[in-house]
Amino acid sequence: HLQRAINEQSKNSGKNMTSLIKILKNFFQESLNSSYPQLSHCTVDVTPSTKITFGDYQCNSAMALSGEMKKLGAKTAPREIAQNLVAKLPLSSSEVIEKTEIAGPGFINIHLKNSFVLSELTALITKGVRPPYVGPTKRVIVDMSSPNIAKEMHVGHLRSTIIGDSISRLCSYVGHDVLKLNHLGDWGTQFGMLITHLIEKFPNYKTEMPPISDLMEFYRESKKRFDSDEEFKKTAYQNVVRLQAKEEDYYKAWLLICHESFKAFNKIYKYLDVQNLVNRGESFYQDLMKDTVEMLDRNGVTEIDEGRKIAWPTGEKGQGVPLTLVKSDGGFTYDTSDMAALRHRLFEEKADWILYCVDQGQSTHFDAIYQTAQTAGWYDPKEKRVEHVGFGLVLGDDKKKFKTRSGDTVRLQELLDEGLMRSEKKLKENNRDSVLTPEEFKAAKEATAFGCIKYADLSHVRTHDYVFSFDRMLDDKGNTAIYLLYAYTRIRSIVKNTNLSKEEIEKLAANATAESLPIDHPREIRLAKFLLKWPEVIETVYKTLMVNSLCEFLYELAGVFTEFYEKCYVVEKDRTTGEIVKVNTHRLLLCEATANVMRAGFDILGLQAIDKM
Ligand code: ARG
């Protein structure tokens, strides 16, 4: 298995970057296997240094390994283990590691060799920014956005859309085959309710629908009647049955309602540049539900409880919250639709990974769904990654759930429009309107507005709540999209100032060799090392699905670049004439590489990189 992975990796070597952490880890693992064969079942860990003075990376495994030795009945001090690990490093490691130091109880500080950094940098420049190799291509399904038809798409759905889109982009970037599914709430009693109300209040319902805002008002009214008027409730239930039987008038009305809702959703997806999102809501799984319940019967996980059919997730009665698969009136539920969807995704779509970007409030539901499926023998979590990618709430300034002043849910369309307005104001404050052409200004305005909204979301630890604040997300000095977009355009303009054409620069990059890159200034080296973290950052995000690590990396990169540029001129000009006397090619190529890494990051975050701002 391992050999196959290695072969595949070397076959791909041009297509991928290798993370330095992985290279170092392999050295230390090899050393462990030879110095302590009795511990070869243990793995060593290498992490980035916490402080520059401690070197570039560190291996802190000696302490844990000493504990493992103790388990085997041997007393070995961590420091001794660290010494042996260093002593037994394979010969080839000397091409990568300049020196190591053992600090404190047994921390191993690792300093990289400049010649190695240079050769890796050369590969980055000549071959471009590439993803790390993460294994063979996988079929990944991302359940994302998933608003409810005829209802307002709220900020929770905005988070799901932004996070889901970014995770999809990441999975595509590393080479997976991604299917983005919009699991719309488009089926159920509420439509019987709404249609019943429309029949009275909007007689044209068979041929046309009011716009979404009116539809939502109708929805609210129908809900009120449903909760207070027994007669209405009865009719609503009858009409759900008619809709489920696809009786023409009811089905057509439902289609129209969906159509009207999509118009509103699609506008938002267009703003946010969300592409290839496949609408496959609860209604899609209707016909599969009966069969799914029967399958669960056969799997032996269902039981009858007071007229309902339920399933205990672990198979153990009383453990956790049971799923309700069939209600006592014979109807199916949200649980049933998610079991049917999971089954379809596993067995029809043959997904290897299924990621559900849904707010954390639904974690009990998803735990129960996944657990039940495992108990039923549908999949083995060691082979398939079926995971709830949960996220926290969006809060207002008052630290309470984000609402309008009157207490209503915030309309996303209005929110995005306000973003546009505010970004326009911000750019005008910075006099961008006098520098840019109208088209450039428009591009900058949109990239800033939507970029800032996305970035504010993605840069927070997704499982935490965060406060939505336009002022903060449009602060061009903070950790924001506008700051990064400015940093990016600045690098592009530095490159442009060399007066070299795009083709000339490409040629320089393609022909770069380690010898032609006289990189020796400490800030050049620091920038080079930082750029080479790209594959390790991608690996981390890929493993944890925590996109904020990528945001932190880009933000830090902008800082490291600034420090580099303060001291290292790219273009040297004649003081009196202003004429270019020298272009430092190696620095120019460092600028290019930085911009390219940033751009690759923007692509994953869904930010629009613009050359002029
Ligand atoms: N429509 C649901 C809601 O708005 C979210 C659906 C999430 N996806 C799923 N497979 N249940 O809360």
XYZ file of C-alpha atoms and ligand atoms in Angstrom:
625
model
C 0.000 0.000 0.000
C 2.718 2.392 1.076
C 4.899 1.426 -1.855
C 2.044 2.118 -4.219
C 1.546 5.552 -2.694
C 5.248 6.309 -3.018
C 5.320 5.168 -6.638
C 2.317 7.265 -7.433
C 3.900 10.231 -5.749
C 7.151 9.969 -7.662
C 5.271 9.497 -10.896
C 3.474 12.739 -10.113
C 6.442 14.567 -8.789
C 6.213 17.359 -11.332
C 2.566 17.920 -10.548
C 2.975 18.237 -6.813
C 4.948 20.106 -4.216
C 6.164 18.146 -1.219
C 5.755 19.676 2.185
C 9.019 20.212 4.014
C 7.381 18.805 7.123
C 6.817 15.532 5.322
C 10.419 15.380 4.149
C 11.710 16.041 7.670
C 9.245 13.631 9.235
C 10.485 10.859 6.963
C 14.071 11.474 8.059
C 13.165 11.343 11.722
C 10.955 8.315 11.277
C 13.788 6.498 9.550
C 16.092 7.463 12.377
C 13.604 6.227 14.974
C 13.245 2.905 13.203
C 16.976 2.334 13.241
C 17.813 3.783 16.669
C 14.797 2.321 18.499
C 13.427 -0.569 16.430
C 11.251 -1.505 19.392
C 9.429 1.822 18.890
C 8.930 1.564 15.145
C 5.168 1.340 15.739
C 5.315 4.935 17.002
C 5.294 7.945 14.723
C 7.382 11.066 15.071
C 5.972 14.496 14.592
C 7.563 17.565 13.058
C 5.973 20.996 13.433
C 6.850 24.536 12.390
C 9.003 26.328 14.944
C 7.191 28.477 17.416
C 9.980 31.090 17.264
C 12.390 32.028 14.483
C 15.327 31.751 16.876
C 14.455 28.082 17.456
C 15.115 27.299 13.812
C 12.663 26.452 11.070
C 10.991 23.309 12.325
C 11.082 21.237 15.447
C 10.627 17.644 16.459
C 9.191 17.326 19.959
C 8.527 13.621 19.962
C 11.343 12.600 22.318
C 9.180 13.189 25.391
C 6.348 10.951 24.177
C 8.827 8.325 22.975
C 10.435 8.230 26.407
C 6.984 7.425 27.778
C 6.682 4.614 25.241
C 10.048 3.228 26.341
C 8.838 3.261 29.919
C 5.853 1.168 28.869
C 8.355 -1.348 27.543
C 10.099 -1.321 30.913
C 13.098 0.796 29.910
C 14.025 4.076 31.499
C 15.377 6.428 28.854
C 15.562 10.183 29.300
C 13.919 12.219 26.513
C 17.176 14.085 25.961
C 18.978 10.842 25.323
C 16.328 9.824 22.828
C 16.640 13.201 21.120
C 20.401 12.755 20.884
C 20.042 9.332 19.335
C 17.388 10.498 16.907
C 19.714 13.219 15.687
C 22.740 10.908 15.571
C 20.940 8.312 13.480
C 19.456 10.672 10.901
C 20.006 9.164 7.446
C 22.956 10.430 5.444
C 20.763 12.059 2.827
C 19.306 14.371 5.480
C 22.509 16.396 5.399
C 21.384 17.846 2.092
C 18.299 19.269 3.776
C 19.253 19.967 7.360
C 21.965 22.499 8.161
C 22.051 21.745 11.871
C 19.976 20.586 14.784
C 20.028 21.656 18.427
C 18.601 19.864 21.401
C 16.923 22.239 23.802
C 15.308 21.877 27.206
C 14.113 18.398 28.104
C 14.489 17.097 24.534
C 13.139 19.469 21.894
C 14.982 19.122 18.606
C 15.303 22.372 16.702
C 15.884 21.981 12.993
C 17.588 24.521 10.762
C 17.225 24.084 7.025
C 20.135 24.331 4.642
C 20.033 27.375 2.424
C 21.077 25.373 -0.628
C 18.093 23.095 -0.086
C 15.715 26.033 0.352
C 17.097 27.474 -2.838
C 16.575 24.322 -4.859
C 12.987 23.998 -3.584
C 12.379 27.639 -4.372
C 13.752 27.114 -7.863
C 11.252 24.314 -8.395
C 8.466 26.587 -7.153
C 9.525 29.280 -9.601
C 10.028 27.061 -12.631
C 7.098 24.697 -12.116
C 4.678 27.040 -10.411
C 2.574 26.717 -7.283
C 1.240 23.167 -7.013
C -0.771 21.196 -4.472
C 0.775 18.524 -2.281
C 0.060 14.927 -3.160
C -2.781 13.728 -0.941
C -3.407 10.305 -2.418
C -5.438 8.918 -5.290
C -8.380 10.878 -6.658
C -11.456 10.715 -4.474
C -15.101 11.294 -5.179
C -16.110 14.064 -2.785
C -19.646 15.273 -2.155
C -20.123 18.594 -0.419
C -23.595 19.219 0.982
C -23.721 22.999 1.119
C -25.862 26.125 1.131
C -29.129 24.168 1.346
C -31.670 26.933 1.981
C -35.364 26.278 2.289
C -37.729 27.001 -0.590
C -40.163 29.873 -0.084
C -38.240 30.997 2.942
C -35.574 33.594 3.456
C -32.046 32.393 2.962
C -30.423 33.485 6.220
C -26.879 34.147 7.365
C -26.496 30.502 8.404
C -27.009 29.538 4.782
C -24.522 32.236 3.820
C -21.904 30.580 6.035
C -22.716 27.172 4.612
C -22.380 28.564 1.088
C -19.070 30.302 1.714
C -17.455 27.510 3.736
C -18.810 24.757 1.497
C -17.603 26.521 -1.611
C -14.129 27.024 -0.223
C -13.825 23.394 0.898
C -15.029 22.287 -2.537
C -12.396 24.475 -4.171
C -9.745 22.989 -1.922
C -10.786 19.423 -2.760
C -10.735 20.196 -6.482
C -7.364 21.863 -6.090
C -5.772 18.718 -4.679
C -7.220 16.778 -7.597
C -10.451 15.290 -6.302
C -13.670 14.905 -8.194
C -16.139 17.156 -6.389
C -19.921 17.219 -6.509
C -21.531 20.171 -4.761
C -25.064 19.402 -3.686
C -27.657 21.926 -2.629
C -29.796 19.928 -0.217
C -32.774 22.280 -0.409
C -35.654 22.112 2.028
C -38.190 21.810 -0.762
C -40.666 19.217 0.471
C -43.003 18.630 3.354
C -46.061 19.897 5.192
C -45.095 23.535 4.798
C -45.876 23.357 1.084
C -49.376 22.003 1.736
C -49.778 24.928 4.060
C -48.481 27.528 1.635
C -50.413 26.212 -1.363
C -53.650 26.053 0.631
C -53.187 29.694 1.544
C -52.284 30.686 -2.012
C -55.386 29.022 -3.420
C -57.409 31.603 -1.454
C -55.168 34.645 -1.646
C -53.464 34.289 -4.976
C -55.901 32.650 -7.394
C -53.405 32.731 -10.279
C -51.167 30.353 -8.400
C -51.375 27.737 -11.156
C -49.682 29.930 -13.716
C -47.660 32.551 -11.857
C -46.092 33.244 -8.511
C -45.507 36.431 -6.577
C -41.863 37.418 -6.086
C -39.971 35.786 -3.259
C -40.503 38.591 -0.745
C -44.303 38.334 -1.130
C -44.080 34.582 -1.164
C -42.366 34.708 2.177
C -45.086 36.901 3.556
C -47.648 34.379 2.326
C -45.593 31.693 3.957
C -45.665 33.495 7.281
C -49.405 34.055 7.071
C -50.023 30.439 6.173
C -47.975 29.289 9.137
C -50.027 31.467 11.447
C -53.260 30.027 10.117
C -51.883 26.527 10.266
C -51.090 26.918 13.943
C -54.401 28.488 14.925
C -57.090 27.266 12.507
C -57.988 23.563 12.747
C -59.976 23.606 9.511
C -57.077 25.161 7.620
C -54.695 22.651 9.106
C -56.843 19.757 7.899
C -57.012 21.110 4.366
C -53.289 21.777 4.395
C -52.617 18.144 5.284
C -54.945 16.975 2.517
C -53.118 19.181 0.082
C -49.724 17.814 1.099
C -51.015 14.366 0.221
C -52.179 15.715 -3.145
C -48.819 17.326 -3.728
C -47.012 14.129 -2.788
C -49.207 12.246 -5.235
C -48.069 14.862 -7.787
C -51.625 15.960 -8.600
C -51.220 18.407 -11.416
C -52.370 21.730 -9.952
C -50.527 21.215 -6.709
C -47.388 19.951 -8.291
C -47.343 22.810 -10.772
C -47.818 25.357 -8.006
C -44.951 23.761 -6.121
C -42.716 23.913 -9.209
C -43.534 27.589 -9.596
C -42.723 28.252 -5.963
C -39.366 26.510 -6.405
C -38.687 28.440 -9.570
C -39.362 31.762 -7.885
C -37.099 30.843 -4.978
C -34.275 29.771 -7.286
C -34.368 33.159 -8.956
C -33.514 34.739 -5.626
C -30.946 32.109 -4.638
C -29.187 32.236 -7.991
C -28.701 35.967 -7.701
C -26.826 35.369 -4.467
C -24.773 32.517 -5.931
C -23.842 34.740 -8.827
C -22.683 37.513 -6.510
C -20.636 35.032 -4.517
C -19.294 33.301 -7.641
C -20.557 29.898 -6.541
C -20.479 27.628 -9.563
C -21.667 24.121 -10.387
C -23.948 23.843 -7.398
C -26.392 21.034 -8.169
C -29.895 21.453 -6.779
C -30.876 18.190 -5.210
C -33.251 18.871 -2.382
C -35.335 16.722 -0.091
C -37.925 16.187 -2.841
C -35.326 14.349 -4.921
C -35.137 11.644 -2.270
C -38.904 11.230 -1.827
C -39.214 8.160 -3.964
C -36.235 6.536 -2.286
C -37.504 6.900 1.249
C -39.814 3.893 1.421
C -37.080 1.698 0.076
C -34.525 3.183 2.454
C -36.702 2.405 5.467
C -37.153 -1.143 4.189
C -33.428 -1.493 3.826
C -32.953 -0.294 7.410
C -35.550 -2.865 8.480
C -33.492 -5.553 6.795
C -30.336 -4.195 8.413
C -32.115 -4.750 11.714
C -31.820 -1.223 13.083
C -35.474 -0.150 13.208
C -38.164 -0.667 15.817
C -41.716 0.430 16.428
C -42.221 2.880 19.231
C -45.751 4.141 20.004
C -46.803 3.779 16.405
C -43.668 5.410 14.982
C -40.756 3.683 13.362
C -37.487 4.730 14.939
C -33.824 3.738 14.899
C -31.386 3.925 17.816
C -28.069 5.194 16.388
C -25.754 2.701 18.082
C -28.336 -0.073 17.944
C -28.525 0.200 21.713
C -31.919 1.228 23.058
C -31.780 4.374 25.165
C -28.384 5.450 23.848
C -28.394 8.853 22.181
C -31.385 10.324 20.399
C -33.271 7.976 18.080
C -34.093 8.865 14.491
C -37.756 9.047 13.569
C -38.029 7.341 10.204
C -41.797 7.027 9.853
C -44.260 9.140 11.820
C -47.388 7.590 13.282
C -49.406 9.080 10.382
C -47.127 7.241 7.935
C -45.247 10.395 6.846
C -41.494 10.666 6.501
C -39.248 13.208 8.234
C -36.065 15.208 7.879
C -34.299 12.169 9.367
C -35.700 9.890 6.670
C -34.651 12.257 3.903
C -31.110 12.419 5.254
C -30.882 8.639 5.505
C -32.141 8.334 1.928
C -29.681 11.007 0.814
C -26.769 9.328 2.565
C -27.657 6.007 1.034
C -27.875 7.557 -2.424
C -24.546 9.296 -1.983
C -22.799 6.158 -0.750
C -24.227 3.590 -3.120
C -25.310 5.475 -6.235
C -22.853 8.339 -6.268
C -20.144 6.099 -4.804
C -18.685 8.952 -2.801
C -15.508 8.453 -0.770
C -16.041 11.604 1.227
C -19.345 13.243 2.108
C -19.020 16.574 3.859
C -22.024 18.348 5.323
C -21.553 22.084 5.738
C -24.387 22.781 8.116
C -24.622 24.877 11.272
C -23.499 23.248 14.486
C -27.031 23.340 15.865
C -27.710 20.243 13.785
C -24.794 18.183 15.076
C -26.978 15.801 17.116
C -28.999 15.097 14.000
C -25.929 14.319 11.903
C -24.265 12.237 14.624
C -27.410 10.127 14.724
C -27.556 9.819 10.933
C -23.905 8.738 10.572
C -24.006 6.454 13.586
C -27.173 4.714 12.381
C -25.692 4.212 8.916
C -22.603 2.627 10.443
C -24.680 0.387 12.694
C -26.637 -0.641 9.614
C -23.338 -1.561 7.988
C -23.537 1.021 5.215
C -19.955 2.208 5.503
C -16.805 1.944 7.554
C -15.580 5.297 8.900
C -12.013 4.090 8.420
C -12.629 3.938 4.679
C -15.002 6.816 4.092
C -14.926 10.275 5.489
C -18.517 11.184 6.253
C -18.383 14.295 8.332
C -20.421 17.166 9.642
C -18.431 20.301 8.863
C -20.218 22.408 11.441
C -20.005 26.114 12.060
C -21.059 28.628 14.684
C -23.527 31.479 14.561
C -23.231 34.877 12.954
C -23.716 37.496 15.651
C -24.637 41.156 15.551
C -22.788 43.967 17.344
C -24.786 43.124 20.449
C -23.239 39.623 20.437
C -26.686 38.168 19.874
C -27.914 36.277 16.842
C -27.580 38.555 13.791
C -30.933 40.281 13.218
C -32.183 43.514 11.733
C -33.056 46.323 14.088
C -36.697 45.305 13.989
C -35.740 41.771 14.949
C -36.297 40.146 11.543
C -33.844 37.841 9.840
C -31.408 39.763 7.699
C -32.117 39.487 3.990
C -28.988 38.230 2.319
C -29.572 40.133 -0.861
C -29.771 43.381 1.107
C -26.690 42.455 3.068
C -24.653 41.856 -0.082
C -25.905 45.083 -1.614
C -24.896 46.970 1.489
C -21.469 45.338 1.183
C -21.178 46.708 -2.335
C -22.145 50.171 -1.231
C -19.704 50.176 1.654
C -16.832 48.855 -0.399
C -17.473 51.588 -2.959
C -17.306 54.182 -0.206
C -14.113 52.685 1.157
C -12.414 52.643 -2.228
C -13.439 56.242 -2.832
C -11.997 57.241 0.530
C -8.726 55.828 -0.780
C -9.173 57.803 -4.030
C -9.321 54.670 -6.106
C -11.983 56.195 -8.330
C -9.507 58.735 -9.671
C -6.867 56.107 -10.432
C -8.935 53.319 -11.916
C -11.049 53.196 -15.036
C -14.787 52.693 -14.404
C -14.455 48.990 -15.306
C -11.469 48.534 -13.029
C -13.287 50.336 -10.252
C -16.294 48.085 -10.623
C -14.111 44.972 -10.528
C -12.309 46.280 -7.442
C -15.594 47.136 -5.750
C -17.069 43.687 -6.270
C -13.895 41.818 -5.412
C -13.625 43.845 -2.222
C -17.246 43.604 -1.136
C -17.764 39.890 -1.654
C -14.159 39.059 -0.841
C -14.456 40.804 2.505
C -17.690 39.066 3.413
C -16.236 35.687 2.499
C -12.905 36.306 4.152
C -14.463 37.544 7.392
C -16.298 34.255 7.585
C -13.435 31.999 6.518
C -10.770 33.639 8.665
C -12.617 32.783 11.867
C -12.324 29.335 13.387
C -15.432 27.950 11.760
C -16.758 26.216 14.865
C -16.853 29.540 16.734
C -19.511 32.223 16.527
C -18.369 35.475 14.958
C -19.554 39.048 14.949
C -20.585 40.392 11.566
C -19.147 43.874 11.164
C -18.719 45.709 7.897
C -16.371 48.172 9.568
C -14.045 45.430 10.646
C -14.156 43.422 7.433
C -13.400 46.535 5.378
C -10.499 47.653 7.544
C -7.602 47.861 5.103
C -5.030 47.514 7.885
C -6.426 44.422 9.547
C -6.551 40.743 8.676
C -9.099 41.306 5.933
C -9.626 40.593 2.273
C -9.157 44.246 1.351
C -5.733 44.228 3.022
C -4.735 41.090 1.132
C -6.099 42.335 -2.177
C -4.090 45.539 -1.779
C -0.993 43.527 -0.900
C -1.484 41.429 -4.009
C -1.968 44.371 -6.371
C 1.063 46.053 -4.849
C 3.236 43.066 -5.710
C 1.802 43.037 -9.215
C 2.646 46.681 -9.642
C 6.195 46.148 -8.357
C 6.609 43.550 -11.056
C 5.077 45.878 -13.605
C 7.515 48.646 -12.671
C 10.381 46.611 -14.051
C 8.970 47.319 -17.523
C 9.462 43.674 -18.409
C 6.715 42.044 -20.408
C 4.722 39.105 -19.132
C 6.505 36.860 -21.640
C 9.918 38.046 -20.516
C 9.063 37.337 -16.903
C 7.691 33.911 -17.773
C 10.869 33.137 -19.617
C 12.993 34.248 -16.683
C 10.948 32.038 -14.373
C 11.067 29.012 -16.639
C 14.831 29.239 -17.022
C 15.647 29.978 -13.406
C 18.278 27.766 -11.786
C 19.521 27.673 -8.234
C 22.778 29.228 -9.463
C 20.983 32.101 -11.139
C 19.211 33.030 -7.905
C 21.736 34.741 -5.621
C 19.419 34.641 -2.638
C 21.311 35.441 0.535
C 19.730 38.412 2.274
C 18.080 37.148 5.491
C 14.752 38.612 4.406
C 14.966 36.942 1.018
C 15.625 33.641 2.723
C 12.827 34.171 5.173
C 10.383 34.895 2.349
C 11.583 31.872 0.393
C 11.089 29.585 3.387
C 7.684 31.039 4.018
C 6.545 30.418 0.442
C 7.648 26.803 0.759
C 5.118 26.339 3.549
C 2.369 26.320 0.943
C 2.013 22.519 0.654
C 2.089 22.049 4.411
C -0.647 24.643 4.890
C -2.770 22.946 2.258
C -2.200 19.596 3.953
C -3.358 21.018 7.271
C -6.510 22.541 5.827
C -7.190 19.355 3.919
C -6.922 17.300 7.083
C -8.837 19.598 9.420
C -11.147 21.367 6.973
C -10.316 24.514 8.935
C -9.863 27.143 6.252
C -8.813 29.812 8.753
C -5.283 28.300 8.717
C -5.011 29.287 5.079
C -6.197 32.824 5.869
C -3.602 33.119 8.631
C -0.903 31.923 6.272
C -1.816 34.481 3.599
C -2.010 37.273 6.126
C 1.409 36.378 7.510
C 2.791 36.024 4.010
C 1.719 39.594 3.237
C 3.641 40.692 6.342
C 6.756 38.690 5.494
C 6.671 40.130 1.999
C 6.428 43.683 3.322
C 9.488 43.099 5.499
C 11.355 41.704 2.518
C 10.440 44.613 0.294
C 11.458 47.183 2.881
C 15.040 45.996 2.648
C 15.349 44.382 -0.758
C 14.834 46.545 -3.814
C 13.643 44.906 -6.962
C 14.364 47.834 -9.235
C 17.266 50.191 -8.776
C 16.781 53.602 -10.337
C 19.081 56.472 -11.156
C 18.484 59.098 -8.473
C 18.428 62.036 -10.818
C 16.912 60.708 -13.998
C 14.636 58.081 -12.428
C 15.720 55.669 -15.106
C 15.933 51.972 -14.303
C 19.569 51.023 -13.951
C 19.142 47.530 -12.634
C 16.486 44.891 -12.145
C 17.295 42.327 -9.473
C 15.910 39.342 -11.274
C 15.997 36.969 -8.337
C 13.936 39.410 -6.288
C 11.569 39.948 -9.138
C 11.057 36.183 -9.252
C 10.479 36.136 -5.491
C 7.748 38.752 -6.029
C 6.208 36.662 -8.770
C 6.276 33.547 -6.624
C 4.670 35.444 -3.737
C 1.901 36.771 -5.966
C 1.339 33.291 -7.385
C 1.085 31.695 -3.951
C -1.323 34.422 -2.870
C -3.384 33.913 -5.941
C -3.566 30.171 -5.369
C -4.782 30.963 -1.861
C -7.364 33.436 -3.172
C -8.641 30.790 -5.574
C -9.319 28.411 -2.710
C -10.964 31.102 -0.609
C -13.032 32.251 -3.560
C -11.511 35.747 -3.611
C -11.186 37.478 -6.952
C -7.560 38.449 -7.493
C -7.378 41.749 -9.342
C -4.276 43.267 -10.827
C -5.228 46.874 -10.231
C -6.912 48.336 -7.233
N -32.360 22.954 4.748
C -31.711 22.744 5.994
C -31.797 24.002 6.860
O -32.002 25.071 6.357
C -30.254 22.380 5.838
C -29.998 21.083 5.132
C -28.615 20.588 5.413
N -28.290 19.397 4.733
C -28.753 18.156 5.038
N -28.352 17.146 4.355
N -29.592 18.000 6.026
O -31.633 23.918 8.067
